Amino acid sequence: MSDLPSTDPYKGVRDFYPADWAKEMAMFARMREVLRAWGYEEYNASPLERAELYEAKTSEEIVSEQTYTFMDRGDRRVTLRPEMTPTLARMVAGKRREMPFPLRWFSIPNVFRYELPQKGRLREHYQLNVDLVGAAGSEADVEIIRLASELLKAFGAKESDFIIRVNSRALLTAACSAAGLKGEATRAYLRLLDKRSKMTPGEFSAAQGAITARDPLALINDAGSSPDIASEKRALLDTIETLTARGVGNAIFDPTLTRGFDYYTGIVFEIFDTNPANPRALFGGGRFDKLVALFGGDPIPAIGFGMGDVTLADFLETHGLLPSDSDGKPQLYLGTPSASDIPAAQAFADTLRKEGGRVFVNLSDRALGDQIKDAVKRGIPLFIAYGANEASSRTVRMKVLATGEEQGLPVSELPARLRAGS
Ligand code: HAM
């Protein structure tokens, strides 16, 4: 056994080497483009939160089994955020008097959950959060679900690649109430429903029998069962029809969808890959009209969703849609005939950088042939050797490494060539 420290990351989290981070950044860039086009503004916060923020407000499973909580040196209980929604609610409540509602906000935080690492599930992931705060009603619901759909379409996804399952907490609550359930019993039933896909039908009906004699889902399917159920169901089906009319043709009503968080009050939805290789939800969200008021004041209605980077990357990969990650890579390798040419090469690189070029300068005393090999290994497409001759003649020979083709050109033309990507 060696006592050297391990080079592996902590279990269930990832290191992002530059090529990996470039892929992440390419995904985030696409998301930001779409969100800004829709008038959403980016915000951020620390991953450290007071533990009380989550207690009794979010999800029993997440708080009691999945949070990273510790004591700080001042004996305060601190939690690494397992999700962004409580932070969002806290921030909105903190400045509710100063801000113009509705707010259209997004963020791409890293969030932490102590889960069993497996495909699509890690202990730290980046989660795009998109929320519309201060707007009640179906138009806001439609905007958020359309936006979720547009995000996937912006990566090139077709409607047949994913499905949007939609339900309503208000409908489920009406059904629970018609079945005679109240308060804690309703919450227990919703928690059970949330776990249904992990149980056998026999296990589920036994557990349901322990909570209620009447099956709330059967009441939802039976249109005549209660006026509340009928009106909530109508409202939800109307929203789905509006979505279809506005270009979202893959939203379906799924009365079994609950979502694991206690704070949802209205419409809830999840998006799934239609390819069974990726069985986990890509997005999850819903309306949470009472969360902001937990910090005092009148309720502020809100709706939003989270989309995880792990499941998104699996989805994009499965459908051949991962965006190209070459955008930020160096374009040009400046080689130096001798180490004494490095200062002049750096100065020349500075002039190209000012014009937007991405330039990598050799720092070794290796032979030019080896520097070319190094450029190829690094995947840098262009190579120029820059020494005293080039500095005095103001012309260079540019080698396109993919083809081996070489071309002489005046240095004044280089910035334009780099901008054109050649
Ligand atoms: P959530 O369903 O817990 O919702 O997470 C949203 C998405 O984050 C999931 O659909 C999945 O893509 C990803 N995700 C969740 N846990 C993990 C994990 N352990 N590893 C990898 N990816 C994961 C929320 O967190 C809500 N706060 C979303 C929200 C925003 N609701 C309203 N606004």
XYZ file of C-alpha atoms and ligand atoms in Angstrom:
455
model
C 0.000 0.000 0.000
C 1.274 3.385 -0.960
C 0.721 6.390 1.269
C 0.918 8.844 -1.615
C -2.217 10.973 -1.935
C -4.628 9.684 -4.596
C -4.917 11.542 -7.889
C -8.565 10.472 -8.187
C -11.274 13.007 -7.404
C -13.608 12.457 -4.454
C -16.259 9.790 -5.144
C -19.084 10.935 -7.385
C -17.543 14.260 -8.447
C -15.653 15.124 -11.588
C -12.389 16.769 -12.525
C -12.761 18.819 -15.668
C -9.536 18.695 -17.659
C -9.465 21.461 -20.293
C -11.076 19.287 -22.999
C -13.878 18.289 -20.581
C -14.412 21.842 -19.388
C -14.503 23.048 -23.000
C -17.448 20.662 -23.572
C -19.219 22.016 -20.482
C -18.583 25.585 -21.558
C -19.918 24.870 -25.042
C -23.147 23.533 -23.483
C -23.420 26.487 -21.090
C -22.766 28.955 -23.931
C -25.681 27.534 -25.916
C -27.945 27.750 -22.849
C -26.942 31.362 -22.150
C -27.645 32.340 -25.747
C -31.198 30.978 -25.595
C -31.944 32.440 -22.161
C -30.695 35.896 -23.007
C -32.805 35.872 -26.160
C -35.822 35.281 -23.912
C -34.908 38.193 -21.624
C -33.565 36.096 -18.733
C -30.726 37.497 -16.588
C -28.013 35.444 -14.950
C -27.488 35.453 -11.163
C -25.272 33.466 -8.820
C -24.688 32.742 -5.126
C -22.341 30.826 -2.867
C -22.721 27.040 -2.590
C -22.616 27.456 1.203
C -25.971 28.007 2.879
C -27.275 27.882 6.433
C -28.652 24.371 7.001
C -32.020 25.769 8.199
C -32.721 26.988 4.680
C -33.579 23.447 3.656
C -35.143 22.047 6.783
C -38.905 21.499 6.643
C -39.105 23.452 3.396
C -37.957 21.285 0.548
C -37.744 17.508 0.410
C -37.442 15.165 3.360
C -35.400 12.685 1.341
C -32.908 15.297 0.204
C -32.525 16.955 3.597
C -32.279 13.838 5.734
C -30.365 11.570 3.365
C -28.654 13.616 0.692
C -27.243 16.849 2.033
C -23.646 17.582 2.841
C -24.063 19.332 6.179
C -21.297 20.220 8.603
C -20.505 22.497 11.529
C -18.320 25.477 10.774
C -15.703 26.705 13.253
C -18.270 29.000 14.841
C -20.664 26.086 15.506
C -23.065 27.072 12.738
C -24.613 24.277 10.694
C -23.752 24.747 7.055
C -25.089 22.878 4.008
C -23.602 22.693 0.542
C -26.620 23.598 -1.607
C -28.358 20.453 -2.922
C -30.448 22.610 -5.286
C -30.813 26.296 -6.159
C -34.511 26.962 -5.551
C -34.288 27.773 -1.790
C -31.367 30.120 -2.525
C -33.394 31.804 -5.258
C -36.373 32.206 -2.903
C -34.101 33.631 -0.176
C -32.518 36.118 -2.591
C -35.869 37.206 -4.020
C -37.341 37.630 -0.535
C -34.278 39.609 0.569
C -34.813 42.329 -2.040
C -38.507 41.918 -2.802
C -39.230 45.614 -2.300
C -36.519 46.793 -4.669
C -36.955 44.585 -7.699
C -39.339 44.895 -10.663
C -41.474 41.769 -10.962
C -41.749 39.525 -12.789
C -38.128 38.492 -12.543
C -36.748 36.284 -15.280
C -33.626 34.757 -13.822
C -31.249 31.930 -14.600
C -28.123 30.473 -13.065
C -25.823 27.497 -13.679
C -24.735 26.546 -10.150
C -22.946 23.415 -9.033
C -25.144 21.564 -6.555
C -24.268 18.727 -4.191
C -26.235 15.632 -3.221
C -24.966 12.614 -1.343
C -26.366 10.056 -3.764
C -25.183 6.676 -4.944
C -23.122 7.617 -8.008
C -24.505 5.942 -11.151
C -25.309 6.786 -14.756
C -26.914 10.220 -14.785
C -26.468 10.696 -11.023
C -23.426 12.182 -9.340
C -22.638 13.888 -6.051
C -21.915 17.207 -7.685
C -23.488 18.418 -10.888
C -24.069 21.696 -12.656
C -27.728 22.510 -12.896
C -29.189 25.161 -15.125
C -31.955 26.846 -13.120
C -34.488 28.980 -14.923
C -37.205 30.727 -12.930
C -39.964 33.212 -13.625
C -40.868 34.901 -10.357
C -43.855 37.155 -9.765
C -46.151 35.849 -12.483
C -49.085 33.581 -11.718
C -51.221 31.888 -14.302
C -51.056 29.738 -17.318
C -49.105 32.174 -19.565
C -46.121 31.934 -17.198
C -46.447 28.127 -17.072
C -46.518 28.009 -20.864
C -43.474 30.296 -21.153
C -41.378 28.168 -18.817
C -42.273 24.866 -20.480
C -41.766 26.334 -23.955
C -38.387 27.628 -22.849
C -37.393 24.194 -21.549
C -38.353 22.733 -24.894
C -36.563 25.503 -26.837
C -33.372 24.813 -24.908
C -33.273 21.248 -26.175
C -34.268 22.331 -29.673
C -31.431 24.891 -29.648
C -29.038 21.948 -29.377
C -30.684 20.432 -32.454
C -33.062 18.042 -30.671
C -36.297 17.071 -32.402
C -39.579 16.642 -30.551
C -39.373 12.897 -31.104
C -36.116 12.863 -29.109
C -37.758 13.873 -25.823
C -41.072 13.925 -24.009
C -42.448 16.433 -21.524
C -44.528 14.844 -18.772
C -46.856 17.287 -17.104
C -49.036 17.080 -14.032
C -50.422 19.412 -11.391
C -49.899 19.404 -7.640
C -53.214 21.220 -7.326
C -54.871 18.326 -9.164
C -53.119 15.724 -7.021
C -54.079 17.617 -3.860
C -57.715 17.810 -5.018
C -57.651 14.057 -5.652
C -56.116 13.385 -2.232
C -58.755 15.561 -0.632
C -61.550 13.722 -2.484
C -60.002 10.481 -1.193
C -60.264 11.856 2.353
C -56.574 12.732 2.849
C -55.401 15.883 4.594
C -52.111 17.608 5.495
C -49.443 15.078 6.411
C -51.366 12.165 4.839
C -51.399 14.006 1.511
C -47.657 14.632 1.761
C -47.085 10.958 2.625
C -49.133 9.897 -0.396
C -47.245 12.254 -2.734
C -43.919 10.969 -1.425
C -45.101 7.423 -2.062
C -46.250 8.306 -5.577
C -42.833 9.864 -6.239
C -41.236 6.474 -5.442
C -43.766 4.454 -7.413
C -41.502 3.739 -10.372
C -38.987 2.109 -8.005
C -41.612 -0.246 -6.492
C -43.511 -3.293 -7.737
C -47.283 -2.756 -8.223
C -47.869 -5.005 -5.191
C -45.527 -2.998 -2.957
C -47.100 0.228 -4.119
C -50.685 -0.815 -3.483
C -49.776 -2.209 -0.044
C -48.098 1.085 0.895
C -51.020 3.045 -0.570
C -53.462 0.936 1.430
C -51.667 1.999 4.611
C -52.384 5.667 3.784
C -55.786 5.620 2.099
C -58.610 3.227 1.243
C -59.517 5.194 -1.915
C -57.057 5.472 -4.783
C -56.519 9.164 -5.653
C -55.270 8.293 -9.163
C -58.496 6.413 -9.896
C -60.388 9.552 -8.844
C -58.355 11.640 -11.325
C -59.214 9.264 -14.149
C -62.897 9.319 -13.286
C -63.973 12.759 -14.556
C -67.178 12.864 -12.512
C -65.500 12.272 -9.159
C -65.319 15.847 -7.794
C -65.753 19.395 -9.132
C -62.283 20.390 -7.862
C -60.651 17.489 -9.646
C -62.602 18.274 -12.820
C -61.608 21.958 -12.815
C -57.920 21.337 -12.020
C -57.787 18.690 -14.704
C -59.435 21.021 -17.229
C -56.924 23.799 -16.393
C -54.002 21.439 -16.888
C -55.328 20.034 -20.163
C -55.916 23.623 -21.368
C -52.268 24.454 -20.655
C -51.152 21.392 -22.593
C -53.401 22.427 -25.505
C -51.896 25.926 -25.458
C -48.428 24.383 -25.522
C -49.381 22.345 -28.569
C -50.789 25.435 -30.275
C -47.521 27.300 -29.562
C -45.273 24.692 -31.091
C -44.661 22.238 -28.236
C -46.147 19.013 -29.553
C -44.586 16.549 -27.109
C -46.140 17.495 -23.764
C -48.354 14.810 -22.235
C -50.480 14.601 -19.108
C -49.044 12.112 -16.622
C -51.184 11.886 -13.459
C -48.470 9.856 -11.675
C -45.817 12.584 -11.880
C -45.321 14.234 -8.471
C -41.762 15.660 -8.148
C -39.900 15.089 -4.891
C -40.098 18.593 -3.404
C -42.769 19.712 -0.933
C -42.731 23.309 -2.158
C -44.525 22.740 -5.469
C -48.084 24.073 -5.535
C -49.287 23.916 -9.158
C -48.114 22.561 -12.478
C -45.125 20.185 -12.310
C -43.185 18.696 -15.203
C -40.228 16.549 -16.145
C -38.536 15.996 -19.474
C -37.264 12.572 -20.498
C -35.156 11.264 -23.333
C -37.279 8.994 -25.555
C -34.200 6.791 -25.974
C -34.337 4.186 -23.187
C -30.522 4.390 -22.846
C -31.128 7.486 -20.681
C -33.967 6.694 -18.292
C -33.452 9.611 -15.869
C -35.183 12.970 -16.092
C -33.297 15.672 -17.981
C -35.305 18.538 -16.499
C -37.597 18.856 -13.521
C -39.623 21.825 -12.446
C -42.892 23.322 -11.454
C -44.783 26.117 -9.796
C -43.869 27.032 -6.208
C -46.152 29.872 -5.184
C -45.547 29.754 -1.424
C -41.788 29.354 -1.052
C -40.775 33.030 -1.141
C -43.359 33.863 1.549
C -41.599 31.499 3.986
C -39.209 34.418 4.498
C -42.118 36.729 5.380
C -44.478 38.954 3.439
C -47.160 38.101 0.927
C -46.681 35.106 -1.359
C -44.883 35.745 -4.655
C -45.881 33.215 -7.311
C -43.011 31.486 -9.091
C -42.335 28.750 -11.609
C -39.110 27.287 -12.910
C -37.021 24.248 -13.639
C -33.629 22.682 -13.175
C -31.704 20.883 -15.913
C -28.625 18.864 -15.003
C -25.451 18.845 -17.063
C -24.849 15.097 -16.649
C -28.179 13.979 -18.063
C -28.059 16.694 -20.735
C -24.616 15.558 -21.924
C -25.830 11.919 -22.035
C -28.871 13.031 -24.046
C -26.834 15.111 -26.495
C -24.291 12.373 -26.945
C -26.949 9.713 -27.562
C -28.541 11.878 -30.255
C -25.246 13.076 -31.780
C -25.885 16.684 -30.732
C -22.943 17.587 -28.468
C -21.908 21.113 -29.501
C -18.433 21.539 -30.887
C -16.034 22.494 -28.155
C -13.285 23.918 -30.363
C -14.262 27.568 -29.909
C -11.923 28.465 -27.082
C -8.904 26.414 -28.149
C -5.639 28.031 -29.273
C -5.710 28.625 -33.030
C -2.030 29.222 -33.618
C 1.160 27.699 -32.241
C 4.053 30.165 -32.423
C 7.245 28.174 -32.591
C 10.663 29.667 -31.913
C 13.829 28.645 -33.803
C 15.802 29.231 -30.608
C 14.948 30.005 -26.997
C 16.335 33.525 -27.437
C 13.474 34.227 -29.894
C 10.817 33.713 -27.199
C 10.564 37.381 -26.063
C 10.035 38.591 -29.644
C 7.524 35.754 -30.257
C 5.596 36.749 -27.125
C 5.542 40.386 -28.252
C 4.272 39.312 -31.680
C 1.670 37.059 -30.012
C 0.502 40.099 -28.015
C -0.305 41.974 -31.215
C -2.381 39.000 -32.455
C -4.115 38.619 -29.060
C -5.174 42.266 -29.175
C -6.938 41.456 -32.433
C -8.772 38.499 -30.869
C -6.367 35.707 -31.872
C -5.820 32.729 -29.530
C -2.108 32.134 -29.577
C 0.090 29.552 -27.854
C 3.804 30.403 -27.623
C 6.475 27.734 -27.340
C 8.555 28.016 -24.158
C 10.894 25.078 -24.757
C 14.281 24.870 -26.436
C 13.174 21.905 -28.544
C 13.910 21.792 -32.281
C 11.247 23.265 -34.586
C 10.316 19.795 -35.864
C 9.522 18.734 -32.317
C 7.548 21.897 -31.741
C 5.416 21.034 -34.778
C 4.808 17.582 -33.333
C 3.850 19.232 -30.060
C 1.341 21.476 -31.849
C -0.220 18.439 -33.555
C -0.457 16.617 -30.229
C -2.218 19.588 -28.687
C -4.680 19.821 -31.576
C -3.632 23.372 -32.472
C -4.405 23.771 -36.184
C -1.833 26.355 -37.356
C 1.922 26.652 -36.864
C 4.289 29.559 -37.486
C 8.003 29.662 -36.633
C 8.823 33.174 -35.460
C 12.450 34.234 -35.223
C 14.762 37.087 -36.222
C 14.021 36.682 -39.969
C 10.285 36.932 -39.504
C 10.666 39.877 -37.123
C 12.721 41.847 -39.647
C 10.899 40.841 -42.861
C 7.399 41.154 -41.319
C 6.399 38.037 -43.227
C 5.773 34.539 -41.885
C 5.251 31.022 -43.246
C 2.046 29.530 -41.920
C 1.666 25.764 -41.847
C -1.793 24.170 -41.773
C -1.045 21.088 -39.707
C -3.986 18.997 -40.896
C -2.815 19.108 -44.534
C 0.865 20.031 -44.226
C 0.214 22.885 -46.658
C 2.415 25.998 -46.171
C 1.898 29.577 -47.210
C 3.882 32.807 -46.908
C 2.017 35.923 -45.831
C 2.678 39.388 -44.397
C 2.082 39.553 -40.632
C -0.510 42.277 -41.214
C -2.797 39.663 -42.820
C -2.605 37.218 -39.951
C -5.308 38.643 -37.632
C -7.875 38.494 -40.429
C -6.824 34.912 -41.228
C -7.232 33.893 -37.586
C -10.647 35.581 -37.408
C -11.728 33.707 -40.516
C -10.671 30.520 -38.740
C -8.215 29.474 -41.432
P -34.535 18.155 -9.473
O -35.545 17.354 -10.232
O -34.093 17.617 -8.175
O -35.145 19.602 -9.314
O -33.258 18.347 -10.380
C -33.379 18.891 -11.685
C -32.477 18.141 -12.652
O -31.143 18.124 -12.146
C -32.805 16.664 -12.821
O -33.822 16.490 -13.778
C -31.479 16.124 -13.309
O -31.258 16.480 -14.664
C -30.494 16.924 -12.499
N -30.026 16.208 -11.294
C -30.623 16.146 -10.087
N -29.898 15.416 -9.220
C -28.800 15.022 -9.898
C -27.642 14.256 -9.574
N -27.458 13.751 -8.363
N -26.703 14.051 -10.515
C -26.857 14.583 -11.758
N -27.922 15.309 -12.128
C -28.880 15.515 -11.228
C -34.590 20.620 -8.573
O -33.513 20.577 -8.072
C -35.482 21.853 -8.496
N -34.874 22.766 -7.523
C -35.622 22.467 -9.871
C -36.459 23.720 -9.885
C -36.038 24.969 -10.226
N -37.751 23.787 -9.586
C -38.150 25.056 -9.713
N -37.114 25.787 -10.097
